[in-house]
GROMACS .gro file of C-alpha atoms in nm:
model
   95
    1MET     CA    1   2.977   1.972  -2.255
    2PRO     CA    2   2.889   1.878  -1.893
    3VAL     CA    3   2.633   1.604  -1.835
    4PHE     CA    4   2.344   1.683  -1.602
    5HIS     CA    5   2.280   1.424  -1.332
    6PRO     CA    6   1.958   1.475  -1.137
    7PRO     CA    7   1.991   1.455  -0.759
    8ALA     CA    8   1.922   1.117  -0.604
    9VAL     CA    9   1.575   1.077  -0.462
   10HIS     CA   10   1.528   0.838  -0.176
   11VAL     CA   11   1.178   0.704  -0.124
   12HIS     CA   12   1.099   0.518   0.193
   13SER     CA   13   0.944   0.194   0.071
   14ALA     CA   14   0.668   0.197   0.333
   15SER     CA   15   0.559   0.544   0.219
   16LEU     CA   16   0.548   0.432  -0.141
   17CYS     CA   17   0.360   0.120  -0.041
   18ASP     CA   18   0.109   0.321   0.166
   19CYS     CA   19   0.051   0.555  -0.126
   20MET     CA   20   0.001   0.268  -0.370
   21MET     CA   21  -0.230   0.092  -0.126
   22ARG     CA   22  -0.457   0.395  -0.102
   23VAL     CA   23  -0.478   0.419  -0.480
   24GLU     CA   24  -0.550   0.053  -0.536
   25SER     CA   25  -0.799   0.039  -0.250
   26ILE     CA   26  -1.056   0.279  -0.391
   27PRO     CA   27  -1.367   0.068  -0.337
   28LYS     CA   28  -1.644   0.011  -0.588
   29PHE     CA   29  -1.984  -0.026  -0.427
   30THR     CA   30  -2.332  -0.079  -0.560
   31ASP     CA   31  -2.563   0.211  -0.475
   32SER     CA   32  -2.736   0.017  -0.199
   33ALA     CA   33  -2.404  -0.103  -0.054
   34SER     CA   34  -2.270   0.252  -0.060
   35ARG     CA   35  -2.569   0.374   0.140
   36LEU     CA   36  -2.514   0.103   0.403
   37TRP     CA   37  -2.137   0.169   0.423
   38GLU     CA   38  -2.191   0.543   0.469
   39VAL     CA   39  -2.386   0.491   0.793
   40VAL     CA   40  -2.095   0.299   0.949
   41PRO     CA   41  -1.877   0.541   1.153
   42LEU     CA   42  -1.530   0.602   1.005
   43GLU     CA   43  -1.341   0.442   1.296
   44ARG     CA   44  -1.562   0.132   1.267
   45GLN     CA   45  -1.499   0.120   0.891
   46LYS     CA   46  -1.123   0.122   0.953
   47SER     CA   47  -1.157  -0.153   1.212
   48LEU     CA   48  -1.371  -0.369   0.982
   49LEU     CA   49  -1.128  -0.331   0.690
   50SER     CA   50  -0.825  -0.425   0.899
   51ASN     CA   51  -0.984  -0.729   1.064
   52VAL     CA   52  -1.061  -0.965   0.777
   53TRP     CA   53  -0.979  -1.334   0.804
   54CYS     CA   54  -0.747  -1.476   0.536
   55GLY     CA   55  -0.771  -1.851   0.499
   56LYS     CA   56  -0.430  -1.873   0.333
   57CYS     CA   57  -0.242  -1.656   0.586
   58ARG     CA   58  -0.446  -1.806   0.872
   59HIS     CA   59  -0.483  -1.476   1.058
   60GLU     CA   60  -0.658  -1.140   1.037
   61VAL     CA   61  -0.540  -0.909   0.760
   62THR     CA   62  -0.642  -0.589   0.584
   63ILE     CA   63  -0.863  -0.611   0.276
   64ALA     CA   64  -0.761  -0.423  -0.041
   65ASN     CA   65  -0.912  -0.377  -0.388
   66PHE     CA   66  -1.252  -0.452  -0.242
   67THR     CA   67  -1.602  -0.413  -0.375
   68GLY     CA   68  -1.924  -0.387  -0.177
   69VAL     CA   69  -2.263  -0.543  -0.245
   70VAL     CA   70  -2.574  -0.611  -0.040
   71LYS     CA   71  -2.663  -0.975   0.026
   72ALA     CA   72  -2.979  -1.056   0.221
   73GLY     CA   73  -2.975  -0.707   0.373
   74ASP     CA   74  -2.613  -0.731   0.493
   75LEU     CA   75  -2.305  -0.565   0.344
   76LEU     CA   76  -2.056  -0.799   0.177
   77LEU     CA   77  -1.704  -0.676   0.103
   78VAL     CA   78  -1.498  -0.890  -0.135
   79GLY     CA   79  -1.134  -0.814  -0.213
   80LYS     CA   80  -0.771  -0.920  -0.175
   81CYS     CA   81  -0.552  -0.993   0.125
   82THR     CA   82  -0.281  -0.727   0.154
   83GLU     CA   83  -0.025  -0.990   0.254
   84CYS     CA   84  -0.068  -1.283   0.014
   85ARG     CA   85  -0.310  -1.128  -0.243
   86ASP     CA   86  -0.553  -1.422  -0.205
   87ASP     CA   87  -0.929  -1.359  -0.215
   88VAL     CA   88  -1.090  -1.252   0.113
   89ALA     CA   89  -1.437  -1.138   0.215
   90LYS     CA   90  -1.605  -0.967   0.509
   91LEU     CA   91  -1.978  -0.996   0.581
   92ILE     CA   92  -2.105  -0.704   0.789
   93ALA     CA   93  -2.441  -0.771   0.953
   94MET     CA   94  -2.658  -0.462   0.928
   95VAL     CA   95  -2.901  -0.460   1.221
   0.00000   0.00000   0.00000
């Protein structure tokens, strides 16, 4: 009886990584933080998320697995560095 061998599937690692990053980056916000975040234009949101200082990497990185809360009227994002997985945060002044 012949043995069935499924065809090889090649997955580009960056594509897989991008897909996994989107899944793990679904943010959890408090209601008040969500309202503040929604008024920030999409392009500005992208810029803010990709310009977070990592003290371990010593340069700007992208934040992942982040949450959002309001502190003293400003939006605070807390999450993980996409490069070293250390804790990072971004305080967004809401004027």
